[in-house]
């Protein structure tokens, strides 16, 4: 991988994380139960967004969208570093709070425990990528330099 491509990837990790989060909401099941008495239930991520019972569900797509548009909206540029740190942290909390809310709704009858499905795990992965990039930007850590140092230590 050439230096310019690597720099571009590290400079846009927050955008990559936000895109992964948004796409993960539409990748099959977001939450699932372990089967319980009545068989496995699956809860797709898009139902979180378009369900009026879950205001937090709407925010799990809106907050990554705000991270995406921060680079292009002049009014948000002065808060860029703070937005890219705080919003992924908030969405990570929301994913677990929503898990509890959905569990109360769909898993109480079956006695099953709710866990993350593929979409949920991919969302968390994107969230952690965005959070790491946001924290690095906020605290002034050069991720590309740190990665190069780690790679050179292993050689």
Tab-separated table of C-alpha atoms in Angstrom, residues 5 12 30 46 59 75 100 120 155:
chain	number	residue	atom	x	y	z
A	5	UNK	CA	-3.455	5.669	0.047
A	12	UNK	CA	-11.035	9.222	6.835
A	30	UNK	CA	-29.463	-6.519	14.293
A	46	UNK	CA	-34.127	-0.949	9.903
A	59	UNK	CA	-30.736	8.409	16.536
A	75	UNK	CA	-21.527	25.687	10.915
A	100	UNK	CA	-32.706	-3.752	26.558
A	120	UNK	CA	-25.355	-5.436	15.445
A	155	UNK	CA	9.907	-6.340	11.957
